[in-house]
Coordinates of C-alpha atoms and ligand atoms in Angstrom, one line a residue:
X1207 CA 123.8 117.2 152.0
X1208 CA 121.4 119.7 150.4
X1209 CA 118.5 118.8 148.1
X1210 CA 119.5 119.5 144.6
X1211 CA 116.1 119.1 142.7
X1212 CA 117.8 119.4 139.2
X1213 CA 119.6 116.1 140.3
X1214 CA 116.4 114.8 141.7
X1215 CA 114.8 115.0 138.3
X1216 CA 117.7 114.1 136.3
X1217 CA 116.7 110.3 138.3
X1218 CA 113.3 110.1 136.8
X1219 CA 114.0 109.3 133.2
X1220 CA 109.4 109.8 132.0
X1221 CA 109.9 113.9 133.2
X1222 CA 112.2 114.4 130.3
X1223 CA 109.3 114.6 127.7
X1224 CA 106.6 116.7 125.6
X1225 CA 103.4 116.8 126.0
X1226 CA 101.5 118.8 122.5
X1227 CA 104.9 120.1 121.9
X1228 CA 105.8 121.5 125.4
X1229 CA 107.6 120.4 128.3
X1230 CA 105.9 118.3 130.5
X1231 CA 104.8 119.8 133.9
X1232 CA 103.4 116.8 135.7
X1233 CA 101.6 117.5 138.7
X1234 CA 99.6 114.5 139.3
X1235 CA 101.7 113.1 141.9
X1236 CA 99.0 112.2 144.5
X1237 CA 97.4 109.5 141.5
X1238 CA 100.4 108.0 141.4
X1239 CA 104.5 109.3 141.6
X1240 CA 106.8 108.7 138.9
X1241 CA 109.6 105.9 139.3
X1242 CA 113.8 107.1 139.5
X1243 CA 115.9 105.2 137.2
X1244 CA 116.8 103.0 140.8
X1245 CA 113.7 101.5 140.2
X1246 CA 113.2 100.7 137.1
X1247 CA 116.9 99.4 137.2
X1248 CA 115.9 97.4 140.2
X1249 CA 112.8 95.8 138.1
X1250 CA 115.1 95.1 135.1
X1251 CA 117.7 92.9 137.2
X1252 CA 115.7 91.0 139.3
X1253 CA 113.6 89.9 135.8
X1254 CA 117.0 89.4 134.2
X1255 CA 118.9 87.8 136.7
X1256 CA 117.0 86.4 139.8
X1257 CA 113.3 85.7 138.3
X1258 CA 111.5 83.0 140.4
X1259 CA 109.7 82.2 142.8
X1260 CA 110.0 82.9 146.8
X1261 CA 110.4 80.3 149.8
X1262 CA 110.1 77.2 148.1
X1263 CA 113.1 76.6 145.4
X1264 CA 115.5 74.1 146.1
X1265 CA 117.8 76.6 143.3
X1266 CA 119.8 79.1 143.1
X1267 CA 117.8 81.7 141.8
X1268 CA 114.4 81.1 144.2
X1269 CA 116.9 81.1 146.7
X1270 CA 118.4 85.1 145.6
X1271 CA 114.6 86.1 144.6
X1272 CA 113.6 85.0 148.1
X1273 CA 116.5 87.2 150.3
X1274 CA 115.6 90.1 148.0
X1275 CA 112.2 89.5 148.7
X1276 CA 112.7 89.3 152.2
X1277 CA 115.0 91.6 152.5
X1278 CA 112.5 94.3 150.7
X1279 CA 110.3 93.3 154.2
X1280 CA 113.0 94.6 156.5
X1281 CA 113.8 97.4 154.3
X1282 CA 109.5 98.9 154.5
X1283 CA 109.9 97.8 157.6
X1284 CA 112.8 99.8 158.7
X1285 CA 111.4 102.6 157.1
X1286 CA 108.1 102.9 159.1
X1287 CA 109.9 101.9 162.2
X1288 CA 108.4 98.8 162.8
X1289 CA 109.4 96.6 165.8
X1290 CA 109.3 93.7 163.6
X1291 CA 109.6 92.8 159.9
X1292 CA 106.8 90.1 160.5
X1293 CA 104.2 93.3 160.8
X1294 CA 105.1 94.1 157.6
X1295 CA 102.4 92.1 155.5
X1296 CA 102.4 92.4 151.4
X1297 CA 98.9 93.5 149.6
X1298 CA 98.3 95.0 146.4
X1299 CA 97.5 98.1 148.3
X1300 CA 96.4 101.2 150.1
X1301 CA 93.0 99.5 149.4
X1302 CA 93.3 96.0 150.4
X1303 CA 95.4 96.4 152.9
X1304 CA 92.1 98.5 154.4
X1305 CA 89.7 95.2 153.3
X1306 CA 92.3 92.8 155.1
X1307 CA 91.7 94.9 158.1
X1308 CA 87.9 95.4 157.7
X1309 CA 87.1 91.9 156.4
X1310 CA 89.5 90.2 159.2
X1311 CA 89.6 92.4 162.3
X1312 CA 85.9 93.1 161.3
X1313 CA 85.1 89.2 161.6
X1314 CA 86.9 88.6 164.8
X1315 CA 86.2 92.1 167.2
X1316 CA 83.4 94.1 165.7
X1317 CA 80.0 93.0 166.8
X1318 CA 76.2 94.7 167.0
X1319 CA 75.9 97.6 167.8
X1320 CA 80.0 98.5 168.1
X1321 CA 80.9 102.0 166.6
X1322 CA 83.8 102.7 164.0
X1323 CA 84.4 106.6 163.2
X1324 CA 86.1 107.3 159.7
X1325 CA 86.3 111.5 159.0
X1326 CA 84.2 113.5 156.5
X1327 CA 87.5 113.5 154.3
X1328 CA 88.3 109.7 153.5
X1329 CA 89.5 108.6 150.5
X1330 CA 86.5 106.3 149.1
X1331 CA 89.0 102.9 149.8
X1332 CA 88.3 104.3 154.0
X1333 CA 84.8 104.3 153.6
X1334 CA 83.4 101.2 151.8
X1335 CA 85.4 98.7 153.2
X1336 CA 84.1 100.0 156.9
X1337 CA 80.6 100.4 155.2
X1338 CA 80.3 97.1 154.1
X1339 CA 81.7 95.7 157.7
X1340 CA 78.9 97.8 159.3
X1341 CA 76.0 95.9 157.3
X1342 CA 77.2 92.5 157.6
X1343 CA 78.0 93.2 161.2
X1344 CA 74.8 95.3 162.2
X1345 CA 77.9 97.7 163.4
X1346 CA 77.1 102.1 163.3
X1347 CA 79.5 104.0 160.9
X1348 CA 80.3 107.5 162.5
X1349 CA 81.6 110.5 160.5
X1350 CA 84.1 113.0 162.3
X1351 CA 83.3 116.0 160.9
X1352 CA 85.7 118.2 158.7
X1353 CA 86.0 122.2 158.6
X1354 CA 85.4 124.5 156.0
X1355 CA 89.0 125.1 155.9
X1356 CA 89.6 121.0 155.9
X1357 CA 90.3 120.3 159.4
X1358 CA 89.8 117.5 161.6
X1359 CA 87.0 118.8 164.2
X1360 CA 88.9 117.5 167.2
X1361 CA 86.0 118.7 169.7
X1362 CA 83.7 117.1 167.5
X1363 CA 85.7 113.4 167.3
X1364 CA 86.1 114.0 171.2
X1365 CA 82.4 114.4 171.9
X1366 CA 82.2 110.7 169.4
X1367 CA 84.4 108.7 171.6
X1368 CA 82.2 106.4 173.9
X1369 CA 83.5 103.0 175.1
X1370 CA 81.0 101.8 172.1
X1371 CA 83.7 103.0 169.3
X1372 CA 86.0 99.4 168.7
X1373 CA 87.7 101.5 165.7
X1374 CA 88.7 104.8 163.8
X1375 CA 90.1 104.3 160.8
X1376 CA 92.0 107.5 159.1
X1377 CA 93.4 109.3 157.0
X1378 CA 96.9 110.8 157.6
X1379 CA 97.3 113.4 154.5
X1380 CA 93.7 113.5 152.6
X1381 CA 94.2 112.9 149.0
X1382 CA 91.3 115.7 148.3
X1383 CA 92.4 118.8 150.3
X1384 CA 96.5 118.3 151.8
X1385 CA 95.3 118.0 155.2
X1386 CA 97.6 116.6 157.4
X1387 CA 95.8 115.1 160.2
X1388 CA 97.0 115.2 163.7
X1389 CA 97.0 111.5 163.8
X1390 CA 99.1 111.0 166.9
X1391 CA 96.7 113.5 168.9
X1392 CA 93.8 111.1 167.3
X1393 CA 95.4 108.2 168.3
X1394 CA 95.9 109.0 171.9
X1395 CA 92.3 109.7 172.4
X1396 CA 90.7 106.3 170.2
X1397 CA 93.3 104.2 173.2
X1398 CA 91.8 105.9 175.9
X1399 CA 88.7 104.4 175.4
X1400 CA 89.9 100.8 173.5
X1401 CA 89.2 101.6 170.2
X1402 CA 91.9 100.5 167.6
X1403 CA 93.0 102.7 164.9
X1404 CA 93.8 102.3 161.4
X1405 CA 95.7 105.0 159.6
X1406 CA 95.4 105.5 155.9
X1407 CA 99.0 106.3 155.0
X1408 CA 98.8 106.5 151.2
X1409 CA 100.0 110.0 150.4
X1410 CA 102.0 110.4 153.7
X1411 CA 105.1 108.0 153.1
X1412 CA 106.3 110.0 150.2
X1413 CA 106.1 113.7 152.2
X1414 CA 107.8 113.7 155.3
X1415 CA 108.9 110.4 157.6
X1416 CA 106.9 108.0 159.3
X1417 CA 107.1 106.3 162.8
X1418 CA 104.5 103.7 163.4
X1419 CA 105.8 103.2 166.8
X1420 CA 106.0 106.8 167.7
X1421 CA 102.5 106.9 167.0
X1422 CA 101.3 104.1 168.5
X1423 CA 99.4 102.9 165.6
X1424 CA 97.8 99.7 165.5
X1425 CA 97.8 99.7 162.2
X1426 CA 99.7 101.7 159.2
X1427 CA 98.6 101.4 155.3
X1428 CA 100.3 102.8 152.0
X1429 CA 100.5 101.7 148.2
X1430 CA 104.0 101.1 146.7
X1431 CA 103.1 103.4 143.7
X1432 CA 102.6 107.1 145.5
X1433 CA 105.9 106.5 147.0
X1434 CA 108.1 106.2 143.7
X1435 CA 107.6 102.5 143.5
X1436 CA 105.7 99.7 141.0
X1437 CA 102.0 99.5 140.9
X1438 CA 100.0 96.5 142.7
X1439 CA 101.8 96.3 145.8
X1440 CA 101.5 97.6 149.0
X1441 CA 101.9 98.0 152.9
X1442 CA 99.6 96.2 155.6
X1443 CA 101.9 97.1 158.7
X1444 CA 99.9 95.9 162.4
X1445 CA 100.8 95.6 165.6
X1446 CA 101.7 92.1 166.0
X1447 CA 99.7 91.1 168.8
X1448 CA 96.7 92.2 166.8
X1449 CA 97.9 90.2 163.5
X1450 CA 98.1 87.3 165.5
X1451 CA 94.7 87.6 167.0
X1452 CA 93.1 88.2 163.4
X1453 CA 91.9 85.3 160.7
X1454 CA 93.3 85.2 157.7
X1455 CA 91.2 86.7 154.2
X1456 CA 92.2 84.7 151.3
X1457 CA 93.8 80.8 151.7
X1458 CA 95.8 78.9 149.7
X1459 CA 99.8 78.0 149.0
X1460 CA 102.0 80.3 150.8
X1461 CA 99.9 81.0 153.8
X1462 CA 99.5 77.1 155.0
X1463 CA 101.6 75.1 157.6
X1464 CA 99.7 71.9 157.0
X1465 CA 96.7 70.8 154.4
X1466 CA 95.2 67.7 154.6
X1467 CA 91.2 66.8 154.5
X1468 CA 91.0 66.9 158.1
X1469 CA 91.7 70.6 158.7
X1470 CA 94.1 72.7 157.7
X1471 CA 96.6 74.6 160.0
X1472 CA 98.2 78.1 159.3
X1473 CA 101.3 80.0 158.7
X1474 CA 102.5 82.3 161.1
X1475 CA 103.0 86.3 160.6
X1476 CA 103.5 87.6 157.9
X1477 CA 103.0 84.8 155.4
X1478 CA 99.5 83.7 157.0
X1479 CA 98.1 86.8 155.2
X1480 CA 99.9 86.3 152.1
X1481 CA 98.1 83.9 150.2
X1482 CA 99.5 83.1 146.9
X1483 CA 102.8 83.9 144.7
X1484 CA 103.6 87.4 145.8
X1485 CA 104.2 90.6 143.7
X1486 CA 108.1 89.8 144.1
X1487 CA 109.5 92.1 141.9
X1488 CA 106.7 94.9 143.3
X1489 CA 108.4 94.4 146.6
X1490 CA 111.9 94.4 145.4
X1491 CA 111.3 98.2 143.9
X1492 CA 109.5 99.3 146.4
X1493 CA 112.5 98.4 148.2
X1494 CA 114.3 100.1 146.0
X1495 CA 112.3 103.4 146.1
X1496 CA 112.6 103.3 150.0
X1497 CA 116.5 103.2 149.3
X1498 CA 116.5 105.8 147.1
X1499 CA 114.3 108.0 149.1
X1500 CA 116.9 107.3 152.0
X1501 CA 119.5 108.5 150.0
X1502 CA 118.3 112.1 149.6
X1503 CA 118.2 114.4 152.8
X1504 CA 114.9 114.0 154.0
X1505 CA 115.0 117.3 155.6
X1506 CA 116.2 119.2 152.7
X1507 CA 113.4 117.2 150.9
X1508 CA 110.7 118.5 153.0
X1509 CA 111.7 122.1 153.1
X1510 CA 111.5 122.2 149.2
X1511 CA 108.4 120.8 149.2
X1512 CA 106.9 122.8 151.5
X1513 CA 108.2 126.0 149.9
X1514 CA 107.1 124.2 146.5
X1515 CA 103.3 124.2 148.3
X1516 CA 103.7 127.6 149.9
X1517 CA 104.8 129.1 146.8
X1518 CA 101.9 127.5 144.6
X1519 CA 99.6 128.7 147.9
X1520 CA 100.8 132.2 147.2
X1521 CA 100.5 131.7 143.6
X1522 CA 97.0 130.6 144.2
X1523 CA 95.8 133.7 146.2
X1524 CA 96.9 136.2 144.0
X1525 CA 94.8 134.6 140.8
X1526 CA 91.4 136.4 140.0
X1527 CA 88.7 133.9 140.1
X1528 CA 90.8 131.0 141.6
X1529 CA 89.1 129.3 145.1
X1530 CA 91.2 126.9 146.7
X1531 CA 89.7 123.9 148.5
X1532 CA 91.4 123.0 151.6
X1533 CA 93.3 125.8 153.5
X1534 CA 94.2 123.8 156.8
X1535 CA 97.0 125.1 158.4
X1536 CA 99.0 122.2 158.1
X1537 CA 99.2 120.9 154.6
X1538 CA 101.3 118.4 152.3
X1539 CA 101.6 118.1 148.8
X1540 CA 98.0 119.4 147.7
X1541 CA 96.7 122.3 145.7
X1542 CA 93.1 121.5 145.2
X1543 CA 91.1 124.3 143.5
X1544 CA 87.9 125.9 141.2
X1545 CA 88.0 128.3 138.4
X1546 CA 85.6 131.0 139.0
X1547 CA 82.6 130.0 136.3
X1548 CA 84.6 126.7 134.8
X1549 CA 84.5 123.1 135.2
X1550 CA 87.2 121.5 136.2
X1551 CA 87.2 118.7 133.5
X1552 CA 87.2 121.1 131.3
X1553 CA 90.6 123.1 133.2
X1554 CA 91.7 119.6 133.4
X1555 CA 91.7 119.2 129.4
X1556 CA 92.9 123.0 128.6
X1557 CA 96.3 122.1 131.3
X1558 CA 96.8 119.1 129.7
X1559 CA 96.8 120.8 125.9
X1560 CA 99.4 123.1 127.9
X1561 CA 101.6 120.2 128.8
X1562 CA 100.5 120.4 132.6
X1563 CA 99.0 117.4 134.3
X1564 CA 96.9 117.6 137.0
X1565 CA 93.9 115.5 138.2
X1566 CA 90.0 116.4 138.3
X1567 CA 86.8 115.3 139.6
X1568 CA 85.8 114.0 143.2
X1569 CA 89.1 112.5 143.5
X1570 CA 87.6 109.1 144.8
X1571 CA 86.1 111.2 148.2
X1572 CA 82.9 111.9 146.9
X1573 CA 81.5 112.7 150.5
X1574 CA 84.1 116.0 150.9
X1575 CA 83.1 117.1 147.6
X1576 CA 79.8 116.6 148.4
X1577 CA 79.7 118.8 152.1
X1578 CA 81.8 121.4 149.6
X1579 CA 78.4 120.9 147.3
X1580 CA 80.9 121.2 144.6
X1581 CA 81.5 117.8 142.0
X1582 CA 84.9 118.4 142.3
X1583 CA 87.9 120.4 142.1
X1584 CA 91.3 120.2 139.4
X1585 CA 94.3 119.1 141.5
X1586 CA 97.5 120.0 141.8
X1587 CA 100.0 117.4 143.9
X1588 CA 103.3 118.2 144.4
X1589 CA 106.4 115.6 144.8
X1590 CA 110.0 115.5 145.3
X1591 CA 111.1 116.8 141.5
X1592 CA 108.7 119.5 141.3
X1593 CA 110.4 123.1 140.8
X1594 CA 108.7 126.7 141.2
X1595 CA 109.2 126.9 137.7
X1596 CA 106.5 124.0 137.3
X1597 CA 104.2 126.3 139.9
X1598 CA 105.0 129.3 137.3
X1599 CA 104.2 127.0 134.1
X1600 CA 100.8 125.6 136.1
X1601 CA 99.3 129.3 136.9
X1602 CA 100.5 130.7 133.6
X1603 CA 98.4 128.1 132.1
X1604 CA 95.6 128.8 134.3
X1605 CA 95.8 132.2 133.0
X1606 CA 95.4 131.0 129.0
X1607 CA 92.4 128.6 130.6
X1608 CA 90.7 131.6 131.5
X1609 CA 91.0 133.4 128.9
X1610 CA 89.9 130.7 126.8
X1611 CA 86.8 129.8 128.8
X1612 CA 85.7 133.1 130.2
Ligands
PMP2942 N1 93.7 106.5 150.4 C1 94.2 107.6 149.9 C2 94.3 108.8 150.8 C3 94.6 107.7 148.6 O1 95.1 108.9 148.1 C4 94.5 106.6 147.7 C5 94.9 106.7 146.3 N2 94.3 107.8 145.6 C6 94.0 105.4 148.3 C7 93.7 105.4 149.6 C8 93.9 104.2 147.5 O2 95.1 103.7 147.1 P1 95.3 102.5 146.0 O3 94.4 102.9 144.9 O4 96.8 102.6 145.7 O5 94.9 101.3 146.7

């Protein structure tokens, strides 16, 4: 099966638009991926036809709106590899699912004096939640530190592993630069010396397969809505042991076994973590972004987006003026870059006027940006429907910016 990206974007009904009277280019995929007609048809029935709600219906349709439900569980779940769809836990997102883990494995195993290391790189949702642990918990916040090219320093984060570090919590493909982390490598090394690890999977799902199990990871995080699925739901996956061992954050229906005025006894995994009606139809398309994903060859898939990258890298070097930000040798999805005497809001605007879309600013990892001593950079992410011909429309537009700004 080869990867026919003319197909691929036939599925996604938004690309087929203007923007001021020219195709749009969109190139903002690490904000948030656009959604194949799968899942918005997947949206569409379950609201027309099953619409209610899950695991408590004595009815027909609670009953169908609870197997899809479910079944979405086993479908994320078969996707990361998990040993067991009760490790798959519902959230809103990347960024809760990082405050379940903070607020909850936080309360339970981090105490005075412990250690967590996060990198120079995070995303702004793998900082504060650790940050805030760290004050109520009089717990030290380490930084790994992060290249000039945008590399993990892996003698550095060797030298920060003491039997004082209880957790490092990171980022698989940074949102900022393309680095892919060796998270595996990481992982390894955080065990040896009983430290648990959280990895912030938001913008690695939709790039190239994941394997929790493979990795070892306690725990594995990702938002619906980068992986071609509804916003305002997400991913908690954790190794069940650990689940089991940890509080739960929010209470209410759902989540209880037992109320009374007495006490109150809990649910087991997942639902003890799952306070509240659900995102049900979030679940259902994400399931049904997961199956469409699955039906493409996932192979062919990452060879054209790596050539999409490689050719926009190539692209990149030959344009006067342009710095990229983030060169690590291993890369997904990312073109992060400066004009040469411009301001990327202003680049931003001018692609936009152009029919390209891109992102600027600090790109919610202010601390990267900051060791850069740069506010920010435009970005351009890549995704499964981009072409070279949307490279060729992004740098020819770069070329009318600078003419019109320098
Ligand atoms: N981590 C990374 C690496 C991200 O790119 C993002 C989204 N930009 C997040 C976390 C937060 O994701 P969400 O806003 O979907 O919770």
């Amino acid at each position: 099966m080869a990867f026919n990206v003319e197909q691929v974007k036939q599925d996604f009904p938004i690309l087929d638009q203007e923007i001021q009277g020219k195709p749009l280019v969109y190139l903002d995929n690490g904000a948030t991926t656009q959604k194949p007609k799968a899942v918005l048809d997947a949206l569409k029935h379950y609201y027309e036809f099953d619409n209610s709600n899950v695991h408590r219906g004595a009815h027909a349709l609670s009953d169908r709106a609870t197997v899809a439900f479910e079944n979405a569980r086993s479908t994320v779940q078969q996707f990361i590899n998990a040993e067991q769809s009760k490790e798959i836990i519902w959230t809103r997102g990347t960024t809760e699912s990082i405050n379940i883990v903070a607020q909850s494995y936080g309360t339970e195993f981090i105490d005075k004096g412990d250690q967590i290391l996060v990198s120079a790189m995070e995303h702004h949702a793998n900082i504060v939640p650790w940050q805030m642990l760290c004050e109520r918990k009089g717990a030290e916040l380490k930084v790994i530190p992060v290249s000039e090219s945008g590399e993990l320093d892996m003698d550095a984060y060797a030298e920060l592993l003491n039997d004082k570090v209880k957790f490092v919590s990171l980022v698989h493909v940074s949102n900022a630069l393309g680095t892919v982390n060796p998270v595996a490598d990481v992982i390894e090394q955080a065990h040896a010396v009983g430290a648990k690890v959280l990895i912030d999977g938001a913008q690695a799902v939709a790039h190239f397969p994941v394997d929790v199990q493979a990795l070892d990871a306690d725990f594995y995080v990702f938002s619906a809505h980068k992986l071609f699925g509804p916003t305002g739901v997400g991913v908690l996956y954790g190794k069940e042991a650990l689940l089991n061992a940890m509080p739960p954050v929010q209470g209410g229906g759902e989540m209880i076994e037992k109320v009374s005025f007495n006490g109150t006894t809990f649910q087991g995994l997942p639902f003890k973590f799952e306070a509240g009606t659900p995102n049900i139809a979030g679940a259902i398309g994400l399931a049904a972004a997961i199956e469409y994903v699955n039906g493409l060859d996932r192979e062919a898939m990452q060879a054209h987006e790596d050539d999409i990258l490689a050719y926009a890298h190539e692209k990149a070097e030959q344009c006067e003026g342009l710095k990229l930000i983030g060169t690590a040798k291993n890369k997904a999805g990312v073109l992060s870059f400066l004009i040469e005497g411009t301001h990327p809001a202003d680049v931003g605007m001018l692609l936009d006027q152009q029919g390209v879309a891109v992102r600027t600013g600090h790109h919610c990892a202010m601390p990267i940006m900051d060791q850069y001593q740069i506010p920010g950079t435009a970005r351009a992410s890549f995704s499964i429907y981009n072409t070279r011909a949307d490279v060729d429309a992004l740098f020819a537009a770069i070329e009318k910016v600078k003419m019109f700004l320098l």
